[in-house]
PDB file of C-alpha atoms in Angstrom:
ATOM      1  CA  MET G   1     -10.163 -75.943  40.440  1.00 43.00           C
ATOM      2  CA  SER G   2      -8.302 -72.881  41.690  1.00 53.00           C
ATOM      3  CA  GLU G   3      -7.366 -71.931  38.111  1.00 85.00           C
ATOM      4  CA  LEU G   4     -10.988 -71.377  37.151  1.00 96.00           C
ATOM      5  CA  PRO G   5     -12.137 -67.737  37.119  1.00 98.00           C
ATOM      6  CA  GLY G   6     -13.602 -66.794  40.480  1.00 98.00           C
ATOM      7  CA  VAL G   7     -17.089 -65.285  40.638  1.00 98.00           C
ATOM      8  CA  VAL G   8     -18.930 -63.152  43.194  1.00 98.00           C
ATOM      9  CA  VAL G   9     -22.737 -63.122  43.006  1.00 98.00           C
ATOM     10  CA  THR G  10     -24.305 -59.940  44.382  1.00 98.00           C
ATOM     11  CA  GLY G  11     -27.706 -59.917  46.094  1.00 98.00           C
ATOM     12  CA  VAL G  12     -27.162 -63.614  46.659  1.00 98.00           C
ATOM     13  CA  SER G  13     -30.174 -64.122  48.961  1.00 98.00           C
ATOM     14  CA  GLY G  14     -32.682 -63.069  46.291  1.00 95.00           C
ATOM     15  CA  ARG G  15     -34.425 -65.416  43.890  1.00 91.00           C
ATOM     16  CA  MET G  16     -32.127 -64.531  41.011  1.00 93.00           C
ATOM     17  CA  GLY G  17     -29.073 -64.405  43.271  1.00 97.00           C
ATOM     18  CA  GLN G  18     -29.654 -67.945  44.506  1.00 97.00           C
ATOM     19  CA  MET G  19     -30.286 -69.143  40.957  1.00 95.00           C
ATOM     20  CA  LEU G  20     -27.001 -67.587  39.821  1.00 97.00           C
ATOM     21  CA  ALA G  21     -25.126 -69.100  42.773  1.00 98.00           C
ATOM     22  CA  ARG G  22     -26.423 -72.577  41.995  1.00 97.00           C
ATOM     23  CA  GLU G  23     -25.485 -72.247  38.321  1.00 97.00           C
ATOM     24  CA  VAL G  24     -21.937 -71.139  39.185  1.00 98.00           C
ATOM     25  CA  LEU G  25     -21.561 -73.959  41.718  1.00 97.00           C
ATOM     26  CA  ALA G  26     -22.637 -76.451  39.042  1.00 97.00           C
ATOM     27  CA  SER G  27     -20.306 -74.977  36.406  1.00 97.00           C
ATOM     28  CA  ASP G  28     -17.056 -76.644  35.356  1.00 96.00           C
ATOM     29  CA  LYS G  29     -15.742 -73.351  33.960  1.00 97.00           C
ATOM     30  CA  LEU G  30     -16.215 -70.997  36.921  1.00 98.00           C
ATOM     31  CA  ARG G  31     -15.904 -71.169  40.719  1.00 98.00           C
ATOM     32  CA  LEU G  32     -17.949 -69.263  43.277  1.00 98.00           C
ATOM     33  CA  VAL G  33     -15.694 -67.379  45.703  1.00 98.00           C
ATOM     34  CA  ALA G  34     -18.334 -65.429  47.641  1.00 98.00           C
ATOM     35  CA  GLY G  35     -21.920 -64.327  47.838  1.00 98.00           C
ATOM     36  CA  LEU G  36     -22.492 -60.632  48.553  1.00 98.00           C
ATOM     37  CA  GLU G  37     -25.313 -59.093  50.586  1.00 98.00           C
ATOM     38  CA  ARG G  38     -26.091 -55.621  51.914  1.00 96.00           C
ATOM     39  CA  GLU G  39     -24.709 -54.673  55.316  1.00 93.00           C
ATOM     40  CA  GLY G  40     -26.865 -55.947  58.171  1.00 95.00           C
ATOM     41  CA  HIS G  41     -28.355 -58.854  56.227  1.00 97.00           C
ATOM     42  CA  ASP G  42     -28.737 -61.970  58.354  1.00 97.00           C
ATOM     43  CA  TRP G  43     -26.931 -64.142  55.793  1.00 98.00           C
ATOM     44  CA  ILE G  44     -23.644 -62.276  56.287  1.00 98.00           C
ATOM     45  CA  GLY G  45     -21.039 -64.421  58.017  1.00 97.00           C
ATOM     46  CA  ARG G  46     -22.824 -67.647  57.140  1.00 98.00           C
ATOM     47  CA  ASP G  47     -21.878 -70.431  54.755  1.00 98.00           C
ATOM     48  CA  LEU G  48     -23.834 -69.881  51.534  1.00 98.00           C
ATOM     49  CA  GLY G  49     -24.855 -73.507  51.134  1.00 98.00           C
ATOM     50  CA  GLU G  50     -26.368 -73.579  54.611  1.00 98.00           C
ATOM     51  CA  ALA G  51     -27.999 -70.158  54.135  1.00 98.00           C
ATOM     52  CA  MET G  52     -29.749 -71.488  51.019  1.00 97.00           C
ATOM     53  CA  GLY G  53     -31.060 -74.442  52.999  1.00 96.00           C
ATOM     54  CA  GLY G  54     -28.557 -77.085  51.944  1.00 96.00           C
ATOM     55  CA  MET G  55     -25.199 -78.512  52.925  1.00 96.00           C
ATOM     56  CA  ALA G  56     -22.209 -76.310  53.715  1.00 97.00           C
ATOM     57  CA  ASN G  57     -20.131 -75.631  50.606  1.00 97.00           C
ATOM     58  CA  GLY G  58     -17.357 -73.412  51.982  1.00 97.00           C
ATOM     59  CA  VAL G  59     -18.548 -70.288  50.134  1.00 98.00           C
ATOM     60  CA  PRO G  60     -18.876 -67.313  52.502  1.00 98.00           C
ATOM     61  CA  VAL G  61     -21.566 -64.659  52.434  1.00 98.00           C
ATOM     62  CA  THR G  62     -20.063 -61.226  53.014  1.00 98.00           C
ATOM     63  CA  GLY G  63     -21.081 -57.586  53.111  1.00 98.00           C
ATOM     64  CA  ASP G  64     -17.638 -56.318  52.051  1.00 97.00           C
ATOM     65  CA  ALA G  65     -17.820 -55.852  48.280  1.00 98.00           C
ATOM     66  CA  LEU G  66     -14.282 -54.566  47.818  1.00 96.00           C
ATOM     67  CA  GLU G  67     -12.738 -57.523  49.636  1.00 97.00           C
ATOM     68  CA  ALA G  68     -14.900 -60.033  47.780  1.00 98.00           C
ATOM     69  CA  PHE G  69     -14.236 -58.485  44.361  1.00 98.00           C
ATOM     70  CA  SER G  70     -10.477 -58.464  44.997  1.00 97.00           C
ATOM     71  CA  LYS G  71     -10.589 -62.285  45.013  1.00 96.00           C
ATOM     72  CA  ALA G  72     -12.696 -62.598  41.866  1.00 98.00           C
ATOM     73  CA  GLN G  73     -12.314 -62.352  38.119  1.00 98.00           C
ATOM     74  CA  ALA G  74     -16.028 -61.754  37.538  1.00 98.00           C
ATOM     75  CA  VAL G  75     -18.978 -60.180  39.347  1.00 98.00           C
ATOM     76  CA  ILE G  76     -22.516 -61.194  38.363  1.00 98.00           C
ATOM     77  CA  ASP G  77     -24.983 -58.550  39.367  1.00 98.00           C
ATOM     78  CA  PHE G  78     -28.802 -58.609  39.124  1.00 96.00           C
ATOM     79  CA  THR G  79     -29.596 -56.113  41.880  1.00 96.00           C
ATOM     80  CA  ALA G  80     -30.812 -52.487  41.749  1.00 95.00           C
ATOM     81  CA  PRO G  81     -29.473 -49.445  39.874  1.00 96.00           C
ATOM     82  CA  ALA G  82     -27.866 -47.657  42.840  1.00 97.00           C
ATOM     83  CA  ALA G  83     -26.147 -50.838  44.013  1.00 98.00           C
ATOM     84  CA  THR G  84     -24.995 -51.748  40.514  1.00 98.00           C
ATOM     85  CA  VAL G  85     -23.423 -48.327  39.966  1.00 98.00           C
ATOM     86  CA  ALA G  86     -21.501 -48.655  43.239  1.00 98.00           C
ATOM     87  CA  PHE G  87     -20.436 -52.208  42.358  1.00 98.00           C
ATOM     88  CA  ALA G  88     -19.228 -51.061  38.921  1.00 98.00           C
ATOM     89  CA  GLU G  89     -16.627 -48.763  40.449  1.00 97.00           C
ATOM     90  CA  LEU G  90     -15.378 -51.482  42.803  1.00 98.00           C
ATOM     91  CA  ALA G  91     -15.342 -54.148  40.076  1.00 98.00           C
ATOM     92  CA  ALA G  92     -13.329 -51.784  37.888  1.00 98.00           C
ATOM     93  CA  GLN G  93     -10.802 -51.319  40.692  1.00 97.00           C
ATOM     94  CA  ALA G  94     -10.481 -55.098  40.927  1.00 97.00           C
ATOM     95  CA  ARG G  95     -10.327 -55.384  37.094  1.00 97.00           C
ATOM     96  CA  ALA G  96     -13.115 -57.953  37.330  1.00 98.00           C
ATOM     97  CA  VAL G  97     -15.596 -58.559  34.514  1.00 98.00           C
ATOM     98  CA  HIS G  98     -18.890 -57.005  35.648  1.00 98.00           C
ATOM     99  CA  VAL G  99     -21.903 -58.830  34.219  1.00 98.00           C
ATOM    100  CA  ILE G 100     -24.999 -56.682  34.746  1.00 98.00           C
ATOM    101  CA  GLY G 101     -28.572 -57.891  34.451  1.00 94.00           C
ATOM    102  CA  THR G 102     -29.961 -54.998  36.513  1.00 94.00           C
ATOM    103  CA  THR G 103     -32.719 -53.010  34.796  1.00 87.00           C
ATOM    104  CA  GLY G 104     -34.303 -49.608  35.411  1.00 87.00           C
ATOM    105  CA  MET G 105     -31.070 -47.644  34.885  1.00 92.00           C
ATOM    106  CA  SER G 106     -31.231 -43.858  34.476  1.00 94.00           C
ATOM    107  CA  ASP G 107     -29.100 -41.897  32.004  1.00 94.00           C
ATOM    108  CA  ASP G 108     -26.938 -40.793  34.933  1.00 97.00           C
ATOM    109  CA  ASP G 109     -26.475 -44.410  36.018  1.00 97.00           C
ATOM    110  CA  LEU G 110     -25.432 -45.380  32.501  1.00 96.00           C
ATOM    111  CA  ALA G 111     -22.930 -42.534  32.355  1.00 98.00           C
ATOM    112  CA  LYS G 112     -21.295 -43.846  35.527  1.00 98.00           C
ATOM    113  CA  LEU G 113     -21.121 -47.356  34.080  1.00 98.00           C
ATOM    114  CA  LYS G 114     -19.457 -45.943  30.978  1.00 97.00           C
ATOM    115  CA  ALA G 115     -16.803 -44.347  33.173  1.00 97.00           C
ATOM    116  CA  ALA G 116     -16.161 -47.640  34.969  1.00 98.00           C
ATOM    117  CA  ALA G 117     -15.890 -49.460  31.635  1.00 98.00           C
ATOM    118  CA  ARG G 118     -12.765 -47.473  30.813  1.00 98.00           C
ATOM    119  CA  HIS G 119     -10.946 -49.691  33.318  1.00 97.00           C
ATOM    120  CA  ALA G 120     -12.700 -53.055  33.117  1.00 97.00           C
ATOM    121  CA  VAL G 121     -15.076 -55.153  31.051  1.00 98.00           C
ATOM    122  CA  ILE G 122     -18.786 -54.496  31.577  1.00 98.00           C
ATOM    123  CA  VAL G 123     -21.323 -56.779  29.927  1.00 98.00           C
ATOM    124  CA  ARG G 124     -24.798 -55.305  30.379  1.00 96.00           C
ATOM    125  CA  ALA G 125     -28.033 -56.587  28.896  1.00 92.00           C
ATOM    126  CA  GLY G 126     -31.713 -56.158  29.643  1.00 83.00           C
ATOM    127  CA  ASN G 127     -32.033 -59.869  28.896  1.00 87.00           C
ATOM    128  CA  MET G 128     -29.349 -62.539  28.658  1.00 91.00           C
ATOM    129  CA  SER G 129     -31.203 -65.273  26.798  1.00 90.00           C
ATOM    130  CA  LEU G 130     -30.231 -66.331  23.279  1.00 88.00           C
ATOM    131  CA  GLY G 131     -33.860 -66.247  22.129  1.00 92.00           C
ATOM    132  CA  VAL G 132     -34.470 -62.671  23.231  1.00 93.00           C
ATOM    133  CA  ASN G 133     -31.280 -61.453  21.627  1.00 91.00           C
ATOM    134  CA  LEU G 134     -32.292 -63.116  18.369  1.00 92.00           C
ATOM    135  CA  LEU G 135     -35.694 -61.438  18.748  1.00 95.00           C
ATOM    136  CA  THR G 136     -33.895 -58.103  19.102  1.00 94.00           C
ATOM    137  CA  GLN G 137     -32.042 -58.632  15.838  1.00 94.00           C
ATOM    138  CA  VAL G 138     -35.216 -59.696  14.017  1.00 96.00           C
ATOM    139  CA  THR G 139     -37.088 -56.664  15.400  1.00 98.00           C
ATOM    140  CA  LYS G 140     -34.414 -54.329  14.034  1.00 97.00           C
ATOM    141  CA  GLN G 141     -34.533 -55.980  10.603  1.00 97.00           C
ATOM    142  CA  VAL G 142     -38.333 -55.953  10.362  1.00 98.00           C
ATOM    143  CA  ALA G 143     -38.533 -52.317  11.518  1.00 98.00           C
ATOM    144  CA  ALA G 144     -35.980 -51.357   8.862  1.00 98.00           C
ATOM    145  CA  ALA G 145     -38.012 -53.088   6.171  1.00 98.00           C
ATOM    146  CA  LEU G 146     -41.369 -51.461   7.057  1.00 97.00           C
ATOM    147  CA  ASP G 147     -42.294 -47.786   6.843  1.00 95.00           C
ATOM    148  CA  GLU G 148     -44.282 -45.640   9.291  1.00 95.00           C
ATOM    149  CA  ASP G 149     -47.571 -46.986   7.955  1.00 96.00           C
ATOM    150  CA  TRP G 150     -46.761 -49.908  10.247  1.00 98.00           C
ATOM    151  CA  ASP G 151     -47.385 -49.107  13.903  1.00 98.00           C
ATOM    152  CA  ILE G 152     -45.017 -50.745  16.412  1.00 98.00           C
ATOM    153  CA  GLU G 153     -46.256 -51.886  19.826  1.00 98.00           C
ATOM    154  CA  ILE G 154     -44.191 -53.746  22.433  1.00 98.00           C
ATOM    155  CA  ILE G 155     -46.113 -55.789  24.992  1.00 98.00           C
ATOM    156  CA  GLU G 156     -44.312 -57.345  27.966  1.00 98.00           C
ATOM    157  CA  ALA G 157     -45.503 -59.426  30.911  1.00 97.00           C
ATOM    158  CA  HIS G 158     -43.731 -60.268  34.191  1.00 96.00           C
ATOM    159  CA  HIS G 159     -44.415 -61.511  37.711  1.00 95.00           C
ATOM    160  CA  HIS G 160     -46.038 -59.222  40.259  1.00 96.00           C
ATOM    161  CA  HIS G 161     -42.763 -58.646  42.146  1.00 92.00           C
ATOM    162  CA  LYS G 162     -41.112 -56.757  39.274  1.00 93.00           C
ATOM    163  CA  VAL G 163     -40.557 -53.117  40.241  1.00 90.00           C
ATOM    164  CA  ASP G 164     -39.682 -51.403  36.917  1.00 91.00           C
ATOM    165  CA  ALA G 165     -41.691 -50.885  33.755  1.00 94.00           C
ATOM    166  CA  PRO G 166     -41.244 -51.131  30.859  1.00 95.00           C
ATOM    167  CA  SER G 167     -38.892 -54.041  31.375  1.00 93.00           C
ATOM    168  CA  GLY G 168     -35.274 -53.768  30.355  1.00 90.00           C
ATOM    169  CA  THR G 169     -35.966 -56.266  27.591  1.00 93.00           C
ATOM    170  CA  ALA G 170     -38.903 -54.225  26.279  1.00 96.00           C
ATOM    171  CA  LEU G 171     -36.689 -51.149  26.144  1.00 95.00           C
ATOM    172  CA  MET G 172     -33.999 -53.178  24.390  1.00 93.00           C
ATOM    173  CA  LEU G 173     -36.565 -54.210  21.781  1.00 96.00           C
ATOM    174  CA  GLY G 174     -37.740 -50.611  21.478  1.00 98.00           C
ATOM    175  CA  GLU G 175     -34.160 -49.460  20.887  1.00 97.00           C
ATOM    176  CA  ALA G 176     -33.781 -52.125  18.203  1.00 96.00           C
ATOM    177  CA  ALA G 177     -36.988 -51.031  16.457  1.00 98.00           C
ATOM    178  CA  ALA G 178     -35.958 -47.367  16.633  1.00 98.00           C
ATOM    179  CA  GLU G 179     -32.498 -48.158  15.293  1.00 97.00           C
ATOM    180  CA  GLY G 180     -34.070 -50.078  12.415  1.00 98.00           C
ATOM    181  CA  ARG G 181     -36.132 -47.025  11.557  1.00 98.00           C
ATOM    182  CA  GLY G 182     -33.223 -44.630  11.991  1.00 98.00           C
ATOM    183  CA  VAL G 183     -34.789 -42.646  14.835  1.00 98.00           C
ATOM    184  CA  GLU G 184     -34.085 -42.081  18.547  1.00 98.00           C
ATOM    185  CA  LEU G 185     -36.345 -44.069  20.866  1.00 97.00           C
ATOM    186  CA  ALA G 186     -36.612 -41.100  23.235  1.00 96.00           C
ATOM    187  CA  ASP G 187     -38.279 -39.113  20.432  1.00 97.00           C
ATOM    188  CA  VAL G 188     -40.923 -41.728  19.531  1.00 97.00           C
ATOM    189  CA  SER G 189     -41.576 -43.662  22.763  1.00 97.00           C
ATOM    190  CA  ASP G 190     -45.209 -43.775  23.931  1.00 96.00           C
ATOM    191  CA  ARG G 191     -45.455 -45.324  27.409  1.00 93.00           C
ATOM    192  CA  GLY G 192     -48.669 -43.942  28.846  1.00 84.00           C
ATOM    193  CA  ARG G 193     -52.226 -44.104  27.542  1.00 88.00           C
ATOM    194  CA  ASP G 194     -55.086 -43.287  29.840  1.00 91.00           C
ATOM    195  CA  GLY G 195     -58.282 -41.395  29.134  1.00 93.00           C
ATOM    196  CA  ILE G 196     -58.887 -39.360  25.989  1.00 93.00           C
ATOM    197  CA  THR G 197     -55.409 -39.468  24.482  1.00 90.00           C
ATOM    198  CA  GLY G 198     -56.292 -38.713  20.892  1.00 93.00           C
ATOM    199  CA  ALA G 199     -55.319 -40.799  17.907  1.00 94.00           C
ATOM    200  CA  ARG G 200     -52.074 -42.728  17.897  1.00 95.00           C
ATOM    201  CA  LYS G 201     -49.189 -40.602  16.630  1.00 95.00           C
ATOM    202  CA  LYS G 202     -47.692 -41.948  13.425  1.00 96.00           C
ATOM    203  CA  GLY G 203     -44.207 -43.325  13.937  1.00 97.00           C
ATOM    204  CA  ASP G 204     -44.484 -43.805  17.685  1.00 97.00           C
ATOM    205  CA  ILE G 205     -43.318 -47.001  19.387  1.00 98.00           C
ATOM    206  CA  GLY G 206     -45.794 -47.994  22.088  1.00 98.00           C
ATOM    207  CA  PHE G 207     -45.091 -49.931  25.291  1.00 98.00           C
ATOM    208  CA  HIS G 208     -47.473 -51.932  27.466  1.00 97.00           C
ATOM    209  CA  ALA G 209     -46.593 -53.670  30.747  1.00 97.00           C
ATOM    210  CA  VAL G 210     -48.523 -56.564  32.313  1.00 97.00           C
ATOM    211  CA  ARG G 211     -47.763 -57.616  35.901  1.00 98.00           C
ATOM    212  CA  GLY G 212     -49.224 -60.716  37.494  1.00 98.00           C
ATOM    213  CA  GLY G 213     -48.620 -64.022  39.213  1.00 97.00           C
ATOM    214  CA  ASP G 214     -45.304 -65.737  38.584  1.00 94.00           C
ATOM    215  CA  ILE G 215     -44.816 -64.902  34.890  1.00 96.00           C
ATOM    216  CA  VAL G 216     -41.094 -65.289  34.220  1.00 92.00           C
ATOM    217  CA  GLY G 217     -41.046 -63.078  31.138  1.00 94.00           C
ATOM    218  CA  GLU G 218     -42.978 -62.659  27.895  1.00 97.00           C
ATOM    219  CA  HIS G 219     -42.223 -60.136  25.157  1.00 97.00           C
ATOM    220  CA  GLU G 220     -44.093 -59.500  21.929  1.00 98.00           C
ATOM    221  CA  VAL G 221     -43.343 -56.994  19.187  1.00 98.00           C
ATOM    222  CA  LEU G 222     -46.410 -56.175  17.106  1.00 98.00           C
ATOM    223  CA  PHE G 223     -46.192 -54.504  13.702  1.00 98.00           C
ATOM    224  CA  ALA G 224     -49.694 -53.434  12.652  1.00 98.00           C
ATOM    225  CA  ALA G 225     -50.830 -51.888   9.374  1.00 98.00           C
ATOM    226  CA  ALA G 226     -54.135 -51.586   7.561  1.00 97.00           C
ATOM    227  CA  GLY G 227     -55.358 -55.110   6.874  1.00 97.00           C
ATOM    228  CA  GLU G 228     -52.417 -57.057   8.288  1.00 98.00           C
ATOM    229  CA  ARG G 229     -50.267 -57.617  11.387  1.00 98.00           C
ATOM    230  CA  ILE G 230     -46.904 -59.211  12.121  1.00 98.00           C
ATOM    231  CA  ALA G 231     -46.268 -60.455  15.659  1.00 98.00           C
ATOM    232  CA  ILE G 232     -42.988 -61.895  16.928  1.00 98.00           C
ATOM    233  CA  LYS G 233     -42.824 -63.211  20.473  1.00 97.00           C
ATOM    234  CA  HIS G 234     -40.506 -64.770  23.054  1.00 96.00           C
ATOM    235  CA  MET G 235     -41.716 -66.571  26.176  1.00 96.00           C
ATOM    236  CA  ALA G 236     -39.436 -67.614  29.047  1.00 92.00           C
ATOM    237  CA  SER G 237     -40.624 -70.399  31.326  1.00 91.00           C
ATOM    238  CA  ASP G 238     -37.448 -70.954  33.374  1.00 87.00           C
ATOM    239  CA  ARG G 239     -35.449 -68.186  35.069  1.00 84.00           C
ATOM    240  CA  SER G 240     -32.296 -70.292  34.877  1.00 89.00           C
ATOM    241  CA  LEU G 241     -31.902 -69.403  31.199  1.00 91.00           C
ATOM    242  CA  PHE G 242     -30.990 -65.845  32.286  1.00 91.00           C
ATOM    243  CA  ALA G 243     -28.465 -67.229  34.769  1.00 94.00           C
ATOM    244  CA  ARG G 244     -26.864 -69.429  32.117  1.00 94.00           C
ATOM    245  CA  GLY G 245     -26.519 -66.416  29.834  1.00 94.00           C
ATOM    246  CA  ALA G 246     -24.847 -64.450  32.630  1.00 96.00           C
ATOM    247  CA  LEU G 247     -22.305 -67.230  33.191  1.00 97.00           C
ATOM    248  CA  LYS G 248     -21.579 -67.326  29.473  1.00 96.00           C
ATOM    249  CA  ALA G 249     -20.927 -63.574  29.592  1.00 97.00           C
ATOM    250  CA  ALA G 250     -18.609 -63.925  32.602  1.00 98.00           C
ATOM    251  CA  ILE G 251     -16.520 -66.520  30.781  1.00 98.00           C
ATOM    252  CA  TRP G 252     -16.523 -64.611  27.476  1.00 98.00           C
ATOM    253  CA  GLY G 253     -15.319 -61.394  29.101  1.00 98.00           C
ATOM    254  CA  GLN G 254     -12.168 -62.862  30.642  1.00 97.00           C
ATOM    255  CA  ASP G 255      -9.845 -62.036  27.747  1.00 95.00           C
ATOM    256  CA  LYS G 256     -11.545 -58.896  26.444  1.00 98.00           C
ATOM    257  CA  ALA G 257     -10.291 -55.327  26.541  1.00 98.00           C
ATOM    258  CA  PRO G 258     -11.985 -52.874  28.929  1.00 98.00           C
ATOM    259  CA  GLY G 259     -15.215 -51.485  27.530  1.00 98.00           C
ATOM    260  CA  GLU G 260     -18.984 -51.825  27.387  1.00 98.00           C
ATOM    261  CA  TYR G 261     -20.421 -54.939  25.773  1.00 97.00           C
ATOM    262  CA  ASP G 262     -23.793 -56.645  25.527  1.00 94.00           C
ATOM    263  CA  MET G 263     -25.112 -60.137  24.865  1.00 93.00           C
ATOM    264  CA  LEU G 264     -25.017 -59.619  21.121  1.00 91.00           C
ATOM    265  CA  ASP G 265     -21.238 -59.365  21.502  1.00 95.00           C
ATOM    266  CA  VAL G 266     -21.139 -62.442  23.739  1.00 95.00           C
ATOM    267  CA  LEU G 267     -23.260 -64.483  21.338  1.00 91.00           C
ATOM    268  CA  GLY G 268     -21.437 -63.268  18.229  1.00 90.00           C
ATOM    269  CA  LEU G 269     -24.585 -61.737  16.737  1.00 83.00           C
ATOM    270  CA  LYS G 270     -23.144 -58.309  15.903  1.00 75.00           C
TER     271      LYS G 270
END
């Protein structure tokens, strides 16, 4: 058991954090060495199993990231941009694989992750499911095959607790469509339509965000031309699929050279 790679789950009290912890505890390829929470959180100092409402499992909840990471070979992190950037530096110091599912990153955040990746493996993805990553590849191929007479719209839907829009997955799909067309997404992204906006600009990639209820995640890429439409869609009904993808990334990264990777690397789709 002790030979298995050790994992720290950050933000362990959250919905995704608890899901990740349970998946690691159930894994026969990884072991959970600690759950991490922000300083002052009432879970700190408690046994994680008891904190989650079950039996004690001997896994501590701590607020000391550096100490926790020093005992781990992987950090799984679905928190917030500022926290993730700070964790990246500490994970790099510990030479631990940093699996990042955090979305809403700024260009400055990404630059800091790139710096950390010079010293350790970072696997970052807006979505860690196999289906979504296949959708990304298909989106790129379809966009490459169709000219600008085909408008591209990306529609995503999530639960009402989600704080960023468009979703990381929607942006990942937008990047794939832009790459297929040989353009930069920043130059063609259309994220806001309200009032008299004028006609749609040819070549733009539009984004639409729906927030409501407990929707786990739905993403559709629409290619629309005169007289015909192509729609490709992925629907997630169980959040655990993202957790399983994160564990797969943590295992995959154990023997890799320092650098930035994504789920296409992990799944062998590049």
